[in-house]
PDB file of C-alpha atoms and ligand atoms in Angstrom:
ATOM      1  CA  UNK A   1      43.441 255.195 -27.551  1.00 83.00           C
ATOM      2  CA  UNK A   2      40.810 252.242 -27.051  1.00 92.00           C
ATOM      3  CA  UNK A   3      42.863 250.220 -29.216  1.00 97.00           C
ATOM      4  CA  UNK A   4      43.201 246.667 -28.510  1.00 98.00           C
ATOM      5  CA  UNK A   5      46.267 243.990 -28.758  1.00 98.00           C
ATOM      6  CA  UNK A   6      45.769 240.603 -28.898  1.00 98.00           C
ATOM      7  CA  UNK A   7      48.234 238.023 -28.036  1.00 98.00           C
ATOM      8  CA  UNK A   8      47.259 234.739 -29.381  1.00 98.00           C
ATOM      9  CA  UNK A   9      48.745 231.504 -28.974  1.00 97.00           C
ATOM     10  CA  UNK A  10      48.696 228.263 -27.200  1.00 96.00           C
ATOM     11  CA  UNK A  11      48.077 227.327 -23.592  1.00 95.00           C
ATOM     12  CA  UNK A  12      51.216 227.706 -21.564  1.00 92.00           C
ATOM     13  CA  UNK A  13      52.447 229.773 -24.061  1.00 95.00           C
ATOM     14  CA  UNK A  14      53.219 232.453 -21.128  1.00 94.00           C
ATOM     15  CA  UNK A  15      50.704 234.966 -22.786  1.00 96.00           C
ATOM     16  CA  UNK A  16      49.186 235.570 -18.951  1.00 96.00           C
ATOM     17  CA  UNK A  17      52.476 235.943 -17.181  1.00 95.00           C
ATOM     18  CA  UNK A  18      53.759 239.000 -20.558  1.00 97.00           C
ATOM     19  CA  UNK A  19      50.065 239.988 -20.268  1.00 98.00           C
ATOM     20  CA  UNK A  20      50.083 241.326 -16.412  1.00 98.00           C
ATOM     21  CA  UNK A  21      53.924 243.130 -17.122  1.00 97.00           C
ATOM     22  CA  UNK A  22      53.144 244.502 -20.683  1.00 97.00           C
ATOM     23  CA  UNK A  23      49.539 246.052 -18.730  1.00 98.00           C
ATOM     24  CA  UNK A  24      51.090 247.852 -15.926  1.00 97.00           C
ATOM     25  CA  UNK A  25      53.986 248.616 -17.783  1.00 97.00           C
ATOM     26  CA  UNK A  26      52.486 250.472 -20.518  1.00 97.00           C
ATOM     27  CA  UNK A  27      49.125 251.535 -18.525  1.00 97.00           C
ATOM     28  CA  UNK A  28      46.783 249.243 -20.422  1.00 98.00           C
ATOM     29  CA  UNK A  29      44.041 246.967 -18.989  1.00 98.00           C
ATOM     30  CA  UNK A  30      44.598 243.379 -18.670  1.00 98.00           C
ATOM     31  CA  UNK A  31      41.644 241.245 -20.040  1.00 98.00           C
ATOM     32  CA  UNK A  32      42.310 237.453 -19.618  1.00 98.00           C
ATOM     33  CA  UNK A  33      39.017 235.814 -20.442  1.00 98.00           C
ATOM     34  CA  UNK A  34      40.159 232.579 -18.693  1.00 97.00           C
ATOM     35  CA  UNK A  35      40.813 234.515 -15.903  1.00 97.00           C
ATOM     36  CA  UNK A  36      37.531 236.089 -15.999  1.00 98.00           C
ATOM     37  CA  UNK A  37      36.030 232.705 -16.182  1.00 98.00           C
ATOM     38  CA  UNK A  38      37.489 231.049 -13.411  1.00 97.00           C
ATOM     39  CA  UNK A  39      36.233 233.907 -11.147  1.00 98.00           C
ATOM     40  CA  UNK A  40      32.534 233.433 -12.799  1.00 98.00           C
ATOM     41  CA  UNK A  41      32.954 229.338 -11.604  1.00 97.00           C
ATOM     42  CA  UNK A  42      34.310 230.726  -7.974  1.00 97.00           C
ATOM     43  CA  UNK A  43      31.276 232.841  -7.317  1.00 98.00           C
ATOM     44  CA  UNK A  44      29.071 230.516  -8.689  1.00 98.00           C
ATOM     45  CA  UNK A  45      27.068 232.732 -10.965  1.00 98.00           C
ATOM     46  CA  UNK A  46      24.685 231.564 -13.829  1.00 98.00           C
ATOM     47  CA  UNK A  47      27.889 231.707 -16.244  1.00 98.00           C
ATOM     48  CA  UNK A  48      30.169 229.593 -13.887  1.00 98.00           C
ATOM     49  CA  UNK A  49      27.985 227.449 -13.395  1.00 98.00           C
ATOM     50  CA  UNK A  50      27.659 226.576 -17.158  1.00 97.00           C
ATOM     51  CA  UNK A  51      31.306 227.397 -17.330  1.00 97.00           C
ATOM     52  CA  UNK A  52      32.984 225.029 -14.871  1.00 97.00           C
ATOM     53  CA  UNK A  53      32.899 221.450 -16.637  1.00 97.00           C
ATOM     54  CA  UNK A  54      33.415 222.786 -19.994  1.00 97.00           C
ATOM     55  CA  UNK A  55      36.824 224.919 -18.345  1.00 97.00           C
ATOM     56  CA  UNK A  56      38.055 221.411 -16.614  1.00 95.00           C
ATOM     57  CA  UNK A  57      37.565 218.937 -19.624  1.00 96.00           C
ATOM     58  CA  UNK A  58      39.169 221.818 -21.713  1.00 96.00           C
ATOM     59  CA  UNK A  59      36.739 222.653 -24.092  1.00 98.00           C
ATOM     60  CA  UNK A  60      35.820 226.527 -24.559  1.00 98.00           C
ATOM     61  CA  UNK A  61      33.004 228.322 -23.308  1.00 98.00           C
ATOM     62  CA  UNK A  62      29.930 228.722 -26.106  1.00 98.00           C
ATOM     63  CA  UNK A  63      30.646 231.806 -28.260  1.00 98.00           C
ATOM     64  CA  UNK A  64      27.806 233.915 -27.252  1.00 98.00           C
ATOM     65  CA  UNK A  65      28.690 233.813 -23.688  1.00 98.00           C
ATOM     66  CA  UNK A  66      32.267 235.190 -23.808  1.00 98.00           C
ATOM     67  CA  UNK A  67      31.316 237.567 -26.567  1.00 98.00           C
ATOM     68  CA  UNK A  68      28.753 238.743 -24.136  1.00 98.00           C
ATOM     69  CA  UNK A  69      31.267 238.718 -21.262  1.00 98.00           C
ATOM     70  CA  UNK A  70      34.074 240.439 -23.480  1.00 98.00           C
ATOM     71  CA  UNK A  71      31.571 243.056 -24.526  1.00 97.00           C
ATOM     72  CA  UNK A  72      30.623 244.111 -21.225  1.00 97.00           C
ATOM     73  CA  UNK A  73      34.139 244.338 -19.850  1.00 98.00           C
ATOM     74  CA  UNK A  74      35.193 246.539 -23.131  1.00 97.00           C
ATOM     75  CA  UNK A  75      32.744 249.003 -21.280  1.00 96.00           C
ATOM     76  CA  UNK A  76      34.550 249.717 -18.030  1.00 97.00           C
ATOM     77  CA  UNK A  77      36.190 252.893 -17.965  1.00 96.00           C
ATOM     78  CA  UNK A  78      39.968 251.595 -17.522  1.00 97.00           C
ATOM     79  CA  UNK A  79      39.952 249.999 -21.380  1.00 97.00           C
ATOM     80  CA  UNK A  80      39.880 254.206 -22.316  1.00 96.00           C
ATOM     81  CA  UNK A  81      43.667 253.635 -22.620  1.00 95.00           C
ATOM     82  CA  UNK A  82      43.732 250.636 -24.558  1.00 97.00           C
ATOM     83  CA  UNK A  83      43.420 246.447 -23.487  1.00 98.00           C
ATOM     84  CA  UNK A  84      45.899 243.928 -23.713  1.00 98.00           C
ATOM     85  CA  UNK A  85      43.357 241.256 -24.579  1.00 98.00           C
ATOM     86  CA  UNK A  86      44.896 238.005 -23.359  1.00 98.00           C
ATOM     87  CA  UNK A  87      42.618 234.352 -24.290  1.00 98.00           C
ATOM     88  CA  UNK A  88      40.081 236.400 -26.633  1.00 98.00           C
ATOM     89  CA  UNK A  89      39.325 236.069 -29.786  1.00 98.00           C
ATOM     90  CA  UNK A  90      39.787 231.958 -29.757  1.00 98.00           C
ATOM     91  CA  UNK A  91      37.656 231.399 -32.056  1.00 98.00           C
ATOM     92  CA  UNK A  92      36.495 233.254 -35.960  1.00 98.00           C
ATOM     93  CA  UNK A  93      33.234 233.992 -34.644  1.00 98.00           C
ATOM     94  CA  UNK A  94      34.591 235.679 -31.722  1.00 98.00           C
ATOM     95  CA  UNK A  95      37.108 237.618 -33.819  1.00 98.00           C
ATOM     96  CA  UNK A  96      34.266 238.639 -36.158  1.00 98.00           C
ATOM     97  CA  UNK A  97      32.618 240.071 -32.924  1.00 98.00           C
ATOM     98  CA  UNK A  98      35.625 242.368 -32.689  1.00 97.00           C
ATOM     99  CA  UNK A  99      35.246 243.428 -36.279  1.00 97.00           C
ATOM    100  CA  UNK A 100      31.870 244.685 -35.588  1.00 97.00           C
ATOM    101  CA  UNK A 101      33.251 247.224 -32.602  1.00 96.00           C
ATOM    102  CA  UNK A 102      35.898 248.047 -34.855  1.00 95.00           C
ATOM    103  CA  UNK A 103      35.033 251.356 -35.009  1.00 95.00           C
ATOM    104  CA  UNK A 104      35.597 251.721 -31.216  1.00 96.00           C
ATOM    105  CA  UNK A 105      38.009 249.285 -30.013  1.00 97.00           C
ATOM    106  CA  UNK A 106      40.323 248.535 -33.182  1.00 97.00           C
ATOM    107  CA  UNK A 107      42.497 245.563 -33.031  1.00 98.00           C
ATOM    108  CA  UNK A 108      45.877 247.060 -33.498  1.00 97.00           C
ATOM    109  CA  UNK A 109      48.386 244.161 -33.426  1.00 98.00           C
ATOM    110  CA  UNK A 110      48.413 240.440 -32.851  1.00 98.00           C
ATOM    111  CA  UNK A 111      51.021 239.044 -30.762  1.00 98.00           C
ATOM    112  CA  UNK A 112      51.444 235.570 -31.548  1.00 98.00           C
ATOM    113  CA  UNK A 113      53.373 233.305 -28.862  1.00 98.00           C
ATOM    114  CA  UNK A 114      54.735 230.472 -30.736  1.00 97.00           C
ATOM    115  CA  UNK A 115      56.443 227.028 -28.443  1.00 94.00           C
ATOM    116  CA  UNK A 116      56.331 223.236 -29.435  1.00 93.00           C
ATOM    117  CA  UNK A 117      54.077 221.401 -27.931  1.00 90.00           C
ATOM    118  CA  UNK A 118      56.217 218.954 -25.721  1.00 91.00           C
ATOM    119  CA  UNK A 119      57.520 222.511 -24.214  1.00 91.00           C
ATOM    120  CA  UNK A 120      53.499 223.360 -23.501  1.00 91.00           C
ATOM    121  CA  UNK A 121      52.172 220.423 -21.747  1.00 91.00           C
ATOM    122  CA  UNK A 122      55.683 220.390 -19.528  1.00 91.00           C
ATOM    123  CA  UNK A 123      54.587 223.764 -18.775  1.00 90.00           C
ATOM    124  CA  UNK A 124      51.408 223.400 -17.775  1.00 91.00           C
ATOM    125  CA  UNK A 125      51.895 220.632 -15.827  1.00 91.00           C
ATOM    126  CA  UNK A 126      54.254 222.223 -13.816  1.00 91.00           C
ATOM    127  CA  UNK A 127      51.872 225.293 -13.270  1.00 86.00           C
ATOM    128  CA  UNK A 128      49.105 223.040 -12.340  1.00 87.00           C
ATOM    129  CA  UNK A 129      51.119 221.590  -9.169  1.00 88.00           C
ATOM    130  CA  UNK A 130      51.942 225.075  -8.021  1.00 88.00           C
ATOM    131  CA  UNK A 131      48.155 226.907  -8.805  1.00 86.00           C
ATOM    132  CA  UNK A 132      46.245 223.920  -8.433  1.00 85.00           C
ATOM    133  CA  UNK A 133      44.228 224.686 -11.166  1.00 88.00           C
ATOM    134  CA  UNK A 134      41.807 222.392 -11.722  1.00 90.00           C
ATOM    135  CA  UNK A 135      42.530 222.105 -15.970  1.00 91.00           C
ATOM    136  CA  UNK A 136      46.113 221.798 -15.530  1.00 90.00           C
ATOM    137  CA  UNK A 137      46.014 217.892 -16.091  1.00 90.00           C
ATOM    138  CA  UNK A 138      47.451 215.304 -18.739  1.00 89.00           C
ATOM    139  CA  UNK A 139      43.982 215.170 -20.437  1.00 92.00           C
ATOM    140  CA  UNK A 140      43.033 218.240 -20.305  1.00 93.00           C
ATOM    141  CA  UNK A 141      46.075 219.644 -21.790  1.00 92.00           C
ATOM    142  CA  UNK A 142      45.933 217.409 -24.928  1.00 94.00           C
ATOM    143  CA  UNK A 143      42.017 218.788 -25.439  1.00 96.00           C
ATOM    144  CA  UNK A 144      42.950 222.626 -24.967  1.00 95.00           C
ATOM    145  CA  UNK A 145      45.998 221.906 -27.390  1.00 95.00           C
ATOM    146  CA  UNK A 146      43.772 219.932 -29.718  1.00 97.00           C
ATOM    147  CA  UNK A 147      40.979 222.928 -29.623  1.00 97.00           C
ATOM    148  CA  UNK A 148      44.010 225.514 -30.126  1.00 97.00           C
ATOM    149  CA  UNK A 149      45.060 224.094 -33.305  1.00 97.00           C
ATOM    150  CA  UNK A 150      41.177 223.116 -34.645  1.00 98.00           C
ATOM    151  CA  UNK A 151      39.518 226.631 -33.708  1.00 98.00           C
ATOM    152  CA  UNK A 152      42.353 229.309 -32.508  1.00 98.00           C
ATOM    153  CA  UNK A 153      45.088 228.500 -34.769  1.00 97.00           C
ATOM    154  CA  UNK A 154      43.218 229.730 -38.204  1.00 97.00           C
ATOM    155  CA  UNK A 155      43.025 233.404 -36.508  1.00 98.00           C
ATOM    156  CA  UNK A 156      46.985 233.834 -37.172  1.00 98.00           C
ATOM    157  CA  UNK A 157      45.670 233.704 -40.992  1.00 98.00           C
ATOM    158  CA  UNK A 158      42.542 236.133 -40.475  1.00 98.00           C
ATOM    159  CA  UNK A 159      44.887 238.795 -38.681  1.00 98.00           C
ATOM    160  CA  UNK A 160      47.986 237.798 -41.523  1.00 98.00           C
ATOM    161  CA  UNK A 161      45.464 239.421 -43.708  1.00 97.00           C
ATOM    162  CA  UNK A 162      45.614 243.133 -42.302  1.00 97.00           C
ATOM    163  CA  UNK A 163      48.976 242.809 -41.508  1.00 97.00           C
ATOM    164  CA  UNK A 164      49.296 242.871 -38.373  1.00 98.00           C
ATOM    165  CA  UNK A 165      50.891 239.765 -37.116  1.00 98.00           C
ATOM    166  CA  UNK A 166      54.311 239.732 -34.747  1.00 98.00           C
ATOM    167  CA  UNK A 167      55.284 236.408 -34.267  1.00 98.00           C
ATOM    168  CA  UNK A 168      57.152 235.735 -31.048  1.00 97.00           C
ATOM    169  CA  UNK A 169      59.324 232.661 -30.085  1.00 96.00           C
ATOM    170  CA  UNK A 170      58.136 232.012 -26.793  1.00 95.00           C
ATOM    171  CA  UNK A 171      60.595 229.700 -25.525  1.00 94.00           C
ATOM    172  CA  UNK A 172      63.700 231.138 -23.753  1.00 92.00           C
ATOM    173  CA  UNK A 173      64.049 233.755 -20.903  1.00 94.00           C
ATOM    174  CA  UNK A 174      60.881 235.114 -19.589  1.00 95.00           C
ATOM    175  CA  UNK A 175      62.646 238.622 -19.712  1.00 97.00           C
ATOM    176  CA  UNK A 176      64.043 238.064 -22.768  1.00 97.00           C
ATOM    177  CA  UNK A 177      60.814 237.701 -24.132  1.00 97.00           C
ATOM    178  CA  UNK A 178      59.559 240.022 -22.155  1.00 97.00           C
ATOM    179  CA  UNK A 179      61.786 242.735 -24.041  1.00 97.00           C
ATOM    180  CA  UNK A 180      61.410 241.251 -27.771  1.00 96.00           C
ATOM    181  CA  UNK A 181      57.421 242.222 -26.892  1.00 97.00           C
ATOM    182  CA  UNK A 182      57.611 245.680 -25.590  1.00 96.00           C
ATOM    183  CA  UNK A 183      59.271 246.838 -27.947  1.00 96.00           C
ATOM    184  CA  UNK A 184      55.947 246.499 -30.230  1.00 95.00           C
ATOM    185  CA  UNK A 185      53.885 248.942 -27.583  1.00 94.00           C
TER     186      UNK A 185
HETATM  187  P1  ADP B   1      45.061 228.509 -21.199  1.00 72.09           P
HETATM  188  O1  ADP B   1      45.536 229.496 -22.213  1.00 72.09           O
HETATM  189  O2  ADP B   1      46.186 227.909 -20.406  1.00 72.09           O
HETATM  190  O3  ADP B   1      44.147 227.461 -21.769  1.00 72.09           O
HETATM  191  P2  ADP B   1      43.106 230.404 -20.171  1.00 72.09           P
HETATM  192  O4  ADP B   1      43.017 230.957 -18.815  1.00 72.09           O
HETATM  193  O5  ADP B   1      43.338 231.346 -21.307  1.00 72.09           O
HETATM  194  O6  ADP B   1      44.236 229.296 -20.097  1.00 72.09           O
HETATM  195  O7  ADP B   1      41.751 229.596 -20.521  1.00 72.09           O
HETATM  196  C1  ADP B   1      41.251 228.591 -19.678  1.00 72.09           C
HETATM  197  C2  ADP B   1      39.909 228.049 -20.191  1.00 72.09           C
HETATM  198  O8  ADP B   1      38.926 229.100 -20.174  1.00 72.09           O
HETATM  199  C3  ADP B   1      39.893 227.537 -21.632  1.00 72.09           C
HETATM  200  O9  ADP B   1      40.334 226.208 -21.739  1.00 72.09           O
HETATM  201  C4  ADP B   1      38.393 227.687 -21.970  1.00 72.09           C
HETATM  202  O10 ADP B   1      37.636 226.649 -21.395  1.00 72.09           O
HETATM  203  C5  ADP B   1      38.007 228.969 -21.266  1.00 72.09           C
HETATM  204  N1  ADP B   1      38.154 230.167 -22.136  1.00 72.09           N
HETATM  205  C6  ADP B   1      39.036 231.196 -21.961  1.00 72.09           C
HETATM  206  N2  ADP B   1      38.907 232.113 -22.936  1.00 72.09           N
HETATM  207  C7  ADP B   1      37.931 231.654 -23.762  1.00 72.09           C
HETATM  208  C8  ADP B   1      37.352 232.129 -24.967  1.00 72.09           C
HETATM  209  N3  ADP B   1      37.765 233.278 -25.522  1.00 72.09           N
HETATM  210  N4  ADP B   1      36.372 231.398 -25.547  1.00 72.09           N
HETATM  211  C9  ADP B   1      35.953 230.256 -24.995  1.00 72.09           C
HETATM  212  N5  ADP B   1      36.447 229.733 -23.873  1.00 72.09           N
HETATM  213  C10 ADP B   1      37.434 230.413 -23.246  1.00 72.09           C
END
């Protein structure tokens, strides 16, 4: 019942916006790390503070530090039902942090959100005028696209291994897509 899904894939992918509708939908919590993040930069704690340039040049928080974060939220008592976990693992070393709470909080299935990248930045660009958020610019966009493919992108092959890889076309009708991804919870 603590099991986990992960949906992987680019930013502007629309893993957020599935995220929040697959989560109260189905009763699971919502973890977005990002999201988790920019709320550590608004309060101004020890982590935001070492968060915030890192977030706006586009380059990922240090391993140890979202692991941490991650680890601590997998505590609270509304993951009992299972977590959508939406931005985490990016990275081998954080996915080899989930293998090591296996036991508790299994990774059921990886939802991967696949979209070219022309279709991305267009995206995000668009977001950024509407949220204002502070990474959603030209530069930043080519570095988070740039660490997707270097660090993230390798995790479709690591999960390909236990079989349990959906891949997802995520361009198209938001509820479209919406319904092509339910029907894997
Ligand atoms: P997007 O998918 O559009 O990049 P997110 O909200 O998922 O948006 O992430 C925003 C930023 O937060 C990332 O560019 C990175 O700096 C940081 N971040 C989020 N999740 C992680 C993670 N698992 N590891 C390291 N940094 C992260």
């Amino acid at each position: 019942m603590t099991d986990l899904v992960v949906f992987l894939g680019p930013p502007g992918a629309g893993k957020g916006t599935q995220a929040i509708r697959i989560a109260s939908e189905f009763n699971l919590a919502h973890i977005s790390t990002g999201d988790m993040l920019r709320e550590h930069v608004k309060e101004l704690t020890d982590l935001g503070k070492t968060a915030k340039s890192l977030l706006d040049e586009g380059k990922l928080v240090p391993d140890d530090l979202v692991i941490q974060m991650l680890t601590e939220r997998l505590s609270h008592e509304d993951c009992l039902r299972g977590s959508i976990l939406d931005g985490f693992p990016r990275t081998l070393p954080q996915a080899e942090s989930l293998e090591k709470i296996s036991n508790k909080f299994p990774v059921r299935k990886v939802i991967v959100f696949e979209a070219d990248q022309e279709e991305l930045t267009k995206r995000i660009l668009l977001r950024g005028e509407i949220s204002g958020r502070s990474d959603d610019t030209e530069d930043s966009i080519r570095v988070r696209l740039e660490v997707y493919q270097k660090d993230t992108q390798p995790l479709i092959n690591f999960y390909e291994d236990k079989r349990i890889v959906t891949k997802i076309n995520a361009v198209g009708d938001i509820d479209n897509i919406y319904k092509l991804i339910s029907k894997e919870f």
